[in-house]
Coordinates of C-alpha atoms and ligand atoms in Angstrom, one line a residue:
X1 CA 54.1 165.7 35.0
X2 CA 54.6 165.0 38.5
X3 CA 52.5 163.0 40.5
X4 CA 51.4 166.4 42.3
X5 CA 49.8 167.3 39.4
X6 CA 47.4 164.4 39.4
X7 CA 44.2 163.8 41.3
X8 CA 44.5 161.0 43.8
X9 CA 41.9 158.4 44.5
X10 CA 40.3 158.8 48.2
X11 CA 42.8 157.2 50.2
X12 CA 41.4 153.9 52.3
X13 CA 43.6 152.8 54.4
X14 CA 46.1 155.5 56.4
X15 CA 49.5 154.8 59.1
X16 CA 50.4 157.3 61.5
X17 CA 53.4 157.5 62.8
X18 CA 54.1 159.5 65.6
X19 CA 57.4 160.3 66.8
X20 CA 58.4 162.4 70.1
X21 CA 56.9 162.8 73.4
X22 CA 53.6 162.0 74.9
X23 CA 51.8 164.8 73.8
X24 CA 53.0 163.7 70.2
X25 CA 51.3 160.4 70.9
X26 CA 48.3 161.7 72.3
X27 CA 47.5 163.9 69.1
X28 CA 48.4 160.8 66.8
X29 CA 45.9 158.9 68.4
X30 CA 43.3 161.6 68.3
X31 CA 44.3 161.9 64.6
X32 CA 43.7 158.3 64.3
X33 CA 40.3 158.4 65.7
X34 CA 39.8 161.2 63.4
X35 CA 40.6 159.3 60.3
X36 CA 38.6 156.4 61.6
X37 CA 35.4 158.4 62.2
X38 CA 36.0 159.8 58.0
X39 CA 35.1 156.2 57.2
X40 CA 39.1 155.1 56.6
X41 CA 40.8 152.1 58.3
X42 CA 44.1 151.7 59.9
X43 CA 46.4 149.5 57.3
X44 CA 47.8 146.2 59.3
X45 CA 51.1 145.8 59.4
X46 CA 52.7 144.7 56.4
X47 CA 49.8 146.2 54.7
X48 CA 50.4 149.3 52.1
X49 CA 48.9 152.3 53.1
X50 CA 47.4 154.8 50.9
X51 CA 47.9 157.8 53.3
X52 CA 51.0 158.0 55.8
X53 CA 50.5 160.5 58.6
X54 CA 54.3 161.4 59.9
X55 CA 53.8 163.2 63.6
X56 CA 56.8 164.6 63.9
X57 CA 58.8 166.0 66.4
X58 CA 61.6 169.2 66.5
X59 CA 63.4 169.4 69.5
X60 CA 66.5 168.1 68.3
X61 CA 68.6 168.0 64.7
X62 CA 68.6 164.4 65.1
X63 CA 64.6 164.2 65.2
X64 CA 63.9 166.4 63.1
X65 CA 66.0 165.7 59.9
X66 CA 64.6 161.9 60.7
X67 CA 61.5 162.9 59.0
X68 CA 63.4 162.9 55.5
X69 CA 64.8 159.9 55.5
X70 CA 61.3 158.3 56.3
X71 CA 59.5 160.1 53.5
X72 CA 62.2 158.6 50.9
X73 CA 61.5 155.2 52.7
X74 CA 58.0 155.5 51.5
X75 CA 58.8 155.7 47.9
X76 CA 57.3 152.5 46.0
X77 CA 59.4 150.5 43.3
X78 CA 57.1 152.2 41.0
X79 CA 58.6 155.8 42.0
X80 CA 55.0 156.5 43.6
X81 CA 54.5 157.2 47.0
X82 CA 51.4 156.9 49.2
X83 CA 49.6 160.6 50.0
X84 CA 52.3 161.9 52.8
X85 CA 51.4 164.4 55.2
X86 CA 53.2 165.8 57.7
X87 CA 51.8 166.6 61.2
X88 CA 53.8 167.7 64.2
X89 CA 56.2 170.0 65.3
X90 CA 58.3 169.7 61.8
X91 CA 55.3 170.7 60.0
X92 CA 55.2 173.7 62.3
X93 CA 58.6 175.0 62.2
X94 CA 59.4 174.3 58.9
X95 CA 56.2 174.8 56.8
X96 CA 56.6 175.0 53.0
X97 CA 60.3 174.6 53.4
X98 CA 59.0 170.5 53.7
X99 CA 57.5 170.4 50.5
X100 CA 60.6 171.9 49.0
X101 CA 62.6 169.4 50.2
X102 CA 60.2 166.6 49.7
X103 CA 58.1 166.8 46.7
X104 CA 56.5 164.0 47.6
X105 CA 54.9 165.6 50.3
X106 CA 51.3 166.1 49.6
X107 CA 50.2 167.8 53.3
X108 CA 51.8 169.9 55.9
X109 CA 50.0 170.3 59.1
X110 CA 51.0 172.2 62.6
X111 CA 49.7 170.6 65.9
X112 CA 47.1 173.1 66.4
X113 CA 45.6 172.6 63.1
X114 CA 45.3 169.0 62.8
X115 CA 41.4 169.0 63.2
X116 CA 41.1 169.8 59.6
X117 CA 43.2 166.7 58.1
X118 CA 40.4 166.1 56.5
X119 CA 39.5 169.3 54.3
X120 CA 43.4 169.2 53.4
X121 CA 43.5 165.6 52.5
X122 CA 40.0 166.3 49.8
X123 CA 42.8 169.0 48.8
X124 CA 45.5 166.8 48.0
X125 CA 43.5 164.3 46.1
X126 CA 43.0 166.9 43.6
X127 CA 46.6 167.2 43.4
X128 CA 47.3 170.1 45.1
X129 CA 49.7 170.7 48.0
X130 CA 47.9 171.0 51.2
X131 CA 49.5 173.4 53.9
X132 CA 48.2 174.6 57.5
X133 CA 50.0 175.8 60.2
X134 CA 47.7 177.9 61.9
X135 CA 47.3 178.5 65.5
X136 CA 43.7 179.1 65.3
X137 CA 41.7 181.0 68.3
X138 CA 39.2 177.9 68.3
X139 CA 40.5 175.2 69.8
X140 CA 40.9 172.0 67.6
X141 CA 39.6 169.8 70.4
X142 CA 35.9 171.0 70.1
X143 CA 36.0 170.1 66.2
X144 CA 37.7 166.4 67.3
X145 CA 35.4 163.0 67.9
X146 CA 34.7 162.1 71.1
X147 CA 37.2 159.6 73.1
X148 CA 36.1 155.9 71.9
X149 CA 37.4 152.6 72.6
X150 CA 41.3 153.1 74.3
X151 CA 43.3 150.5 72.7
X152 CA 45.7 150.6 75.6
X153 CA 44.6 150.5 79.4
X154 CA 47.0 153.8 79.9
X155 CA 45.5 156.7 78.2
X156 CA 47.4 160.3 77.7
X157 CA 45.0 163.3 77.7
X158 CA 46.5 166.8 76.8
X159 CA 45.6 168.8 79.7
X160 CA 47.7 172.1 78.9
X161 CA 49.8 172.8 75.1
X162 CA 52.2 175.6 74.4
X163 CA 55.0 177.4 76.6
X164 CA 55.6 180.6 77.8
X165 CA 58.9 179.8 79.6
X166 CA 61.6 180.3 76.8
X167 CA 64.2 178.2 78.1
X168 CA 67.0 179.3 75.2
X169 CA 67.9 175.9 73.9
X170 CA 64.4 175.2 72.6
X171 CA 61.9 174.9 69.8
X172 CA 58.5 174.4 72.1
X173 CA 57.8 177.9 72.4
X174 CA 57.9 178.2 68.9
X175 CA 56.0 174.8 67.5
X176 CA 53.0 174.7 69.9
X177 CA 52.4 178.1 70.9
X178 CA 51.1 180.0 73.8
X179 CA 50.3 178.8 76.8
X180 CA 47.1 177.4 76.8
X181 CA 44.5 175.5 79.4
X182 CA 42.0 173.2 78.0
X183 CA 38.6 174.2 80.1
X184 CA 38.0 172.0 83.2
X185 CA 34.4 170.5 81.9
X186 CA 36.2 169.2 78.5
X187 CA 38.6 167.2 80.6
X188 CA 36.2 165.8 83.2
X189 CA 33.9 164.8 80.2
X190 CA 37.1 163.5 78.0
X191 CA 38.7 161.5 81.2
X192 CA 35.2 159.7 81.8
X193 CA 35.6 158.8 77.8
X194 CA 38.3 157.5 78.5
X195 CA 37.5 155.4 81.7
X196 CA 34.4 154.3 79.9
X197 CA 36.4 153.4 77.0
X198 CA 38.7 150.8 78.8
X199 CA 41.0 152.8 80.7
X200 CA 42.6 152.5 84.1
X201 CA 45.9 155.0 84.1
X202 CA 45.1 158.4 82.5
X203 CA 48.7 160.8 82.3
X204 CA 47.8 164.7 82.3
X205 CA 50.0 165.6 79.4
X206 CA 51.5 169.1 78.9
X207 CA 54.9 170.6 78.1
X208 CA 54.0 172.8 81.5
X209 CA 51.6 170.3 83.1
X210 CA 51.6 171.8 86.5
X211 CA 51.0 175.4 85.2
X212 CA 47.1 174.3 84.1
X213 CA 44.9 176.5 85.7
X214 CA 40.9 176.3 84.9
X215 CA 37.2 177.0 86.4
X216 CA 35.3 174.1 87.9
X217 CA 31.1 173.9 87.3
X218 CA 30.8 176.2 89.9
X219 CA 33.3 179.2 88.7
X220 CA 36.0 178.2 91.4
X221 CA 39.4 178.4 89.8
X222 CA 41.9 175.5 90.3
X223 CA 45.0 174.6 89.9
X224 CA 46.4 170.9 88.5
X225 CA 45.9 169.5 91.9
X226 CA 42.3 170.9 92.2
X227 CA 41.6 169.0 88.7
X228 CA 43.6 165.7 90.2
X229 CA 41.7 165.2 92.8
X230 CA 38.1 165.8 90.8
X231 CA 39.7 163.1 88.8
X232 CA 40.2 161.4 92.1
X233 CA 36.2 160.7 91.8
X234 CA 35.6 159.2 88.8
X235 CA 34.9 155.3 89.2
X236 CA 36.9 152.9 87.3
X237 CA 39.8 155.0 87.0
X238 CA 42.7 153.2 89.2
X239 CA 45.9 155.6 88.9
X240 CA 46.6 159.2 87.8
X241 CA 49.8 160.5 86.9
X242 CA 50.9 164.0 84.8
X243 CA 53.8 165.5 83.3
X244 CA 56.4 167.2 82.2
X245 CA 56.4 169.9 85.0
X246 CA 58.7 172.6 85.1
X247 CA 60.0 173.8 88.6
X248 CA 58.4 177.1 89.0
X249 CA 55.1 175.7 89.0
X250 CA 55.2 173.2 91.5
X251 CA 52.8 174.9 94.3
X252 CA 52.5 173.6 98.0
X253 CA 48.9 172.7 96.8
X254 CA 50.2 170.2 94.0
X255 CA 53.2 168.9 96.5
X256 CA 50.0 167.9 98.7
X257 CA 48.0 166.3 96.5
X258 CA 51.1 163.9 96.3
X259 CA 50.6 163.0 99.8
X260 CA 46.8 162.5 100.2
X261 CA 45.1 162.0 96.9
X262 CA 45.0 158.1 96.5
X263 CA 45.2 157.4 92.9
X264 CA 48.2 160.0 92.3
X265 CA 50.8 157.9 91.5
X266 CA 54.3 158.4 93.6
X267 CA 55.9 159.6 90.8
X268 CA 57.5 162.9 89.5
X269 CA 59.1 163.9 86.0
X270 CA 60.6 167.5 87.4
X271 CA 63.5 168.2 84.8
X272 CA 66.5 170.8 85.8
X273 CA 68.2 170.3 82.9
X274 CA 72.0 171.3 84.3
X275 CA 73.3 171.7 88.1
X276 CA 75.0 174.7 87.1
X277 CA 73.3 177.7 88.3
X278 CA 75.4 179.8 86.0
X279 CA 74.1 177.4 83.1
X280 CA 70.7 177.6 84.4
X281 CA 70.5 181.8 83.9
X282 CA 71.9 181.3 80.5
X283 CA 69.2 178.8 79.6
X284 CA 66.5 180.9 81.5
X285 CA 65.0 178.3 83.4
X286 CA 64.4 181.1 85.9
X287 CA 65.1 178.4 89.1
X288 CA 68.1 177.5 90.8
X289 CA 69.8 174.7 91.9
X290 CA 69.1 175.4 95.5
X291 CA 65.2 175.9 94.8
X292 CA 65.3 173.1 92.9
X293 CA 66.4 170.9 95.2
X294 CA 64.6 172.2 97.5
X295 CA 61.0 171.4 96.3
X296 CA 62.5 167.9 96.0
X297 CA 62.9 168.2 99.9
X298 CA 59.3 169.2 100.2
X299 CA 57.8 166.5 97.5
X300 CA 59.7 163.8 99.1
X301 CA 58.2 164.8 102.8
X302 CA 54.6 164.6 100.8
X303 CA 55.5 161.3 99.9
X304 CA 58.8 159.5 101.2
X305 CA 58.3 156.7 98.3
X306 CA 58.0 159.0 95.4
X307 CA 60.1 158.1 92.2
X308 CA 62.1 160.7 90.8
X309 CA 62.8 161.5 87.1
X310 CA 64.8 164.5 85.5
X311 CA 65.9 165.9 82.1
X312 CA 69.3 166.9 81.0
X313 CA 71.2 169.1 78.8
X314 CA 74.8 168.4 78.4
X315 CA 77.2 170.4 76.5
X316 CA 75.1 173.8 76.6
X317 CA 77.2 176.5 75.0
X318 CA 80.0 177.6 77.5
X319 CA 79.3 174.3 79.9
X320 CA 82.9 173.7 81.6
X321 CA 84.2 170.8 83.0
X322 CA 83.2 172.3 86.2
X323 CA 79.5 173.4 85.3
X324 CA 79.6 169.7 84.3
X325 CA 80.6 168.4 87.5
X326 CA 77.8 170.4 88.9
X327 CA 75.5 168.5 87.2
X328 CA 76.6 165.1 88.0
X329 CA 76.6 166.5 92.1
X330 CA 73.0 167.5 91.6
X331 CA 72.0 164.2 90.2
X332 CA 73.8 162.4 93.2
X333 CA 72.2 164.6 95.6
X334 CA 68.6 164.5 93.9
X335 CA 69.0 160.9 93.2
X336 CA 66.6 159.8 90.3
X337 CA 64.6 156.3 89.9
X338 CA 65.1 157.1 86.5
X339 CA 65.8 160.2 83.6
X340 CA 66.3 161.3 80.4
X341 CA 69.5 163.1 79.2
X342 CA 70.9 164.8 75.9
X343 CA 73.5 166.2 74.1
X344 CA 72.9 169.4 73.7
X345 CA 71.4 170.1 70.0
X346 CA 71.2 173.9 68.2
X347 CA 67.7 174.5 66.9
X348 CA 67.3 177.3 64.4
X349 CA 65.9 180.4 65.9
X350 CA 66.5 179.7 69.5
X351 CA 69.2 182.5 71.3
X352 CA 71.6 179.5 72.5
X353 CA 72.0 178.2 68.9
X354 CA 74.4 181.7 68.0
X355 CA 75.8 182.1 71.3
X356 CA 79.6 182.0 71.8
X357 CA 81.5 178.9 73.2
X358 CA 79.4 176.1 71.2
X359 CA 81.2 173.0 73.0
X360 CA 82.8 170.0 70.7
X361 CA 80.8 167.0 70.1
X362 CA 83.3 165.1 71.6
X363 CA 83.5 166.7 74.8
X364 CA 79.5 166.3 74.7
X365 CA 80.3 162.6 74.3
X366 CA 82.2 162.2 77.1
X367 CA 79.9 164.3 79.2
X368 CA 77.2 162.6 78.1
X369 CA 78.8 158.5 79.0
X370 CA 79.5 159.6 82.5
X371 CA 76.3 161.7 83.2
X372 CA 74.2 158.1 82.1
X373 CA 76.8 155.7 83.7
X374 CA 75.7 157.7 86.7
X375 CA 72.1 157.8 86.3
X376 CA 71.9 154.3 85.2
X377 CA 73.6 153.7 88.3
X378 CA 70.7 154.9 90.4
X379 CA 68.1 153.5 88.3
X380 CA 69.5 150.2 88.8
X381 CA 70.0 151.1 92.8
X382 CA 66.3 151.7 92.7
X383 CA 64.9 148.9 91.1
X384 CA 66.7 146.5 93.4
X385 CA 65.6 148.8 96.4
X386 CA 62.1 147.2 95.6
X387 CA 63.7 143.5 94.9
X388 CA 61.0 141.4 97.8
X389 CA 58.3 144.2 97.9
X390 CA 54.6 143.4 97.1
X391 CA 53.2 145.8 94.6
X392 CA 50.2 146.5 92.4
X393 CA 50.9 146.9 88.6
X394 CA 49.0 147.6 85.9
X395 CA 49.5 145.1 82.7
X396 CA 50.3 147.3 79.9
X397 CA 51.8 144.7 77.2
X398 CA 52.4 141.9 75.9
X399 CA 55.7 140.4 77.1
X400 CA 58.3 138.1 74.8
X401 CA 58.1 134.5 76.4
X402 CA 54.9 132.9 76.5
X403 CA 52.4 133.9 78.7
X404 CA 54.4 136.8 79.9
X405 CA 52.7 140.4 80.4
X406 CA 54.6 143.5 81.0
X407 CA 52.8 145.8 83.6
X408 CA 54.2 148.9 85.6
X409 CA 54.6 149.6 89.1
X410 CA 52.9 152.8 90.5
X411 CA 57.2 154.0 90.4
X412 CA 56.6 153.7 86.8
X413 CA 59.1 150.4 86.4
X414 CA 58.9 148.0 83.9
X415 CA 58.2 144.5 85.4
X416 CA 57.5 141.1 83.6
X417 CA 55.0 138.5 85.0
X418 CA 54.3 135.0 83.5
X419 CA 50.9 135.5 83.8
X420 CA 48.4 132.8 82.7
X421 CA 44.6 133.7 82.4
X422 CA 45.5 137.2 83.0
X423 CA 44.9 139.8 80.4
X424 CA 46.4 143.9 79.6
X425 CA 44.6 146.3 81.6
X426 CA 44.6 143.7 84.7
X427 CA 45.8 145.2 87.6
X428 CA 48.1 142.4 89.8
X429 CA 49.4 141.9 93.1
X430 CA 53.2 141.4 92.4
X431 CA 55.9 140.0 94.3
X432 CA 59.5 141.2 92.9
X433 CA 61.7 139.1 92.5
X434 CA 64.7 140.2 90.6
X435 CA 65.5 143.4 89.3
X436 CA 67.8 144.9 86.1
X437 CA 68.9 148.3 85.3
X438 CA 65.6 148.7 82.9
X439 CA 63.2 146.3 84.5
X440 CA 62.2 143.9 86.9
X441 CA 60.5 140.2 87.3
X442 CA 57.5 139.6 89.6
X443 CA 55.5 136.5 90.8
X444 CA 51.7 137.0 90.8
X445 CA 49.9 137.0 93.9
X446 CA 46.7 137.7 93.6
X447 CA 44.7 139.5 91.1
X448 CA 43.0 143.1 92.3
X449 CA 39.1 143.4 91.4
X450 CA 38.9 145.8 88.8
Ligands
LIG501 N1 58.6 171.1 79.0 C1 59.5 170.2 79.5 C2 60.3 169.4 78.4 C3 60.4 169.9 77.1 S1 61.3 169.0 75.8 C4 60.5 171.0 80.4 O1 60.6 172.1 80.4 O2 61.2 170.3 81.1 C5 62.0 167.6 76.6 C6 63.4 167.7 76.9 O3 64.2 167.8 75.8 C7 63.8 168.9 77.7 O4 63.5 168.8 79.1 C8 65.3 169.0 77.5 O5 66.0 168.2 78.4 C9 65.4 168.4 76.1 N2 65.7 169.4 75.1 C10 65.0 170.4 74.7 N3 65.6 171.2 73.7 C11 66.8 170.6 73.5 C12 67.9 170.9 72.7 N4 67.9 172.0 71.9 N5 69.0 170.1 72.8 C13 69.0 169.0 73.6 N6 68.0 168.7 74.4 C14 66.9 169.5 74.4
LIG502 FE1 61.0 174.0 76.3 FE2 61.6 175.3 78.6 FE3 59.1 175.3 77.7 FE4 60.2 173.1 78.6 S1 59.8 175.0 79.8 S2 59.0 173.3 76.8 S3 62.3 173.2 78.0 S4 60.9 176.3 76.7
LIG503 FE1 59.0 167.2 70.0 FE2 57.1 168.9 69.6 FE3 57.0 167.2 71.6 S1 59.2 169.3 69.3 S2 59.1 166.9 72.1 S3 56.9 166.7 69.5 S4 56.2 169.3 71.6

């Protein structure tokens, strides 16, 4: 008989594991809380864990096949294996096709549906699988706990899920649904929460960030800036910052905020993906090169300082050498503080994955070397631009040496202090003092009143 077959005690002690972007991470840790407020505690490392929570993520083969080899990681010497569920965007797009592949799998849940973890986990203790990949009308975050204690001084809150944008390459459309807005009362109550609860730095998540769009207390509709700035208000909350936008949604009224709302941070995470406007059209992204750059032009008059970061897509079916050098002009032109590139990866069900002219992984290599020699290039140029500058940071983690904190810069950077008395969540007056491709040294000067 197989373990499926057999009622399971309540499980204790659960991990989550959350794999992908922020958004990923936000809904582990609401899952967490979840699991908490059910009575169950978090298993300390090294510590076996009766119920494993894998938050997984799609968007490329490589991501998504990972969740396989870490369910057969979690096999005991026994032949047992913890209750497993499966949460995330893996959960979504593959459903019952998990289980199949993984017996061992006990729960499947979608990203929308999460809210009932704990209805399906009574379900799997009697032995049965547990699947739900729902998109429900109801949103799951009026049947979540309210925003406790934040564990880290930088807290995510999902402003906006789903996308209506299509770009042919990929699986969010698919995964997390429509288009949605969480209402603008949720979000001022959840962002106090979170203030209240310890934190400083709260990051608007969405895969569409910049396309939220909500009512205020008085029935006036706003836009992501209007919601910034209400954000603005709240006491104890030291920096804002949001993302992923997408070009098309980047209004004049948003671009502004960058220039006169204090607490916005000077930073920007606008992908283009390619600087091939014929690439572009055949992965719908529905702007241009020259529009692109463009609101770049605008956005950096807002705010001279602001830190730049992209995503790219190399290797898109029918990308030639000369799309490709496209890309790298675009990149010099725009020139990033820092971004995130890929080899292009087929998903199942998207258009580009049977289009003709799939380009060899090898050429994708290639392309891939020189597009991050170049970008690493600029990050490095931009780290060393602030080499001698005084700067506030934010102390995020603890560093390797002794005594040493990691906090970031309001350009998002990475820089180590040696910072005696001086705990995470601190906000420091730094002096840098030397800079690396990935991060940066400072000298404390004086410590900001919180
Ligand atoms: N909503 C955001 C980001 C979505 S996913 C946006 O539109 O920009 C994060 C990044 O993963 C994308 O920006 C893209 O660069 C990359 N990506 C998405 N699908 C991919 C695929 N099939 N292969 C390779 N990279 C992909
Ligand atoms: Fe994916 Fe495009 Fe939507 Fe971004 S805008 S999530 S890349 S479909
Ligand atoms: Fe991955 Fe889903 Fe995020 S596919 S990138 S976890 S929205």
């Amino acid at each position: 008989m197989s373990k499926n077959q057999i009622s399971r005690p309540d499980p204790k002690k659960f991990r989550i594991k959350s794999f992908g972007c922020q958004m990923n991470v936000y809904d582990g840790e609401r899952m967490f809380e979840m699991l908490i407020d059910q009575g169950m505690t978090d298993a300390a490392d090294g510590e076996e864990a009766d119920l494993v929570v894998l938050n997984t993520c799609h968007i490329r083969e490589k991501a998504a096949e990972k969740v396989y080899s870490d369910i057969g990681r979690l096999r005991k010497k026994d032949g047992t294996s913890p209750m497993i569920a499966v949460a995330g965007c893996v959960a979504q797009a593959e459903g019952k096709e998990i289980s199949r592949r993984a017996p061992s799998v006990d729960i499947v849940v979608g990203p929308q549906a999460y809210h009932r973890l704990p209805e399906l986990i009574t379900r799997a203790k009697t032995g049965k699988k547990a699947l739900d990949t729902d998109m429900p009308a109801a949103s799951k975050f009026d049947a979540l706990p309210t925003r406790g204690k934040q564990a880290r001084p930088n807290a995510f809150l999902t402003v906006q899920e789903g996308c209506d944008k299509f770009c042919t390459y990929c699986v969010v459309p698919y995964t997390r649904g429509a288009e949605i807005s969480r209402p603008w009362i949720d979000l001022i109550d959840e962002a106090k929460a979170l203030v209240d609860g310890g934190a400083k730095e709260i990051t608007l998540l969405g895969q569409n960030v910049n396309a939220w769009t909500g009512q205020d207390d008085n029935g006036k509709t706003h836009g992501l800036d209007g919601l910034i700035r209400a954000l603005d208000d709240i006491p104890g909350l030291k920096r804002i910052r949001y993302t992923t936008s997408h070009a098309n949604d980047m209004t004049d009224a948003l671009i502004a905020a960058h220039a006169d709302v204090g607490k916005l941070m000077p930073y920007l995470h606008l992908p283009v993906q390619s600087g091939s406007d014929r690439i572009l059209k055949a992965m719908n992204r529905s702007h241009t090169t020259e529009s692109y750059l463009e609101i770049l032009h605008r956005v950096r008059n807002a705010r001279p300082d602001i830190a730049l970061s992209g995503d790219f897509i190399v290797g898109f079916p029918g990308e030639t050498d000369a799309d490709f050098e496209d890309t790298l002009s675009i990149v010099r032109e725009a020139n990033y503080s820092q971004a995130y590139s890929f080899k292009y990866s087929p998903r199942p069900g998207t258009p580009a994955a049977t289009m003709d002219d799939q380009i060899a992984p090898e050429i994708m290599d290639e392309r891939l070397q020189r597009l991050q020699a170049l970008l690493n290039e600029q990050q490095h140029d931009f780290n060393i631009q602030t080499i001698g500058r005084e700067t506030e940071i934010l102390l995020e983690r603890i560093g390797k040496l002794d005594g040493q904190l990691v906090g970031k810069t309001p350009w998002l950077q990475s820089v180590h202090v040696i910072a005696p008395g001086l705990k995470i969540g601190d906000m420091v007056d730094v002096e840098i003092e030397a800079a690396g491709p990935n991060s940066m040294t400072g000298r404390i000067r004086e410590r900001i009143a919180a």
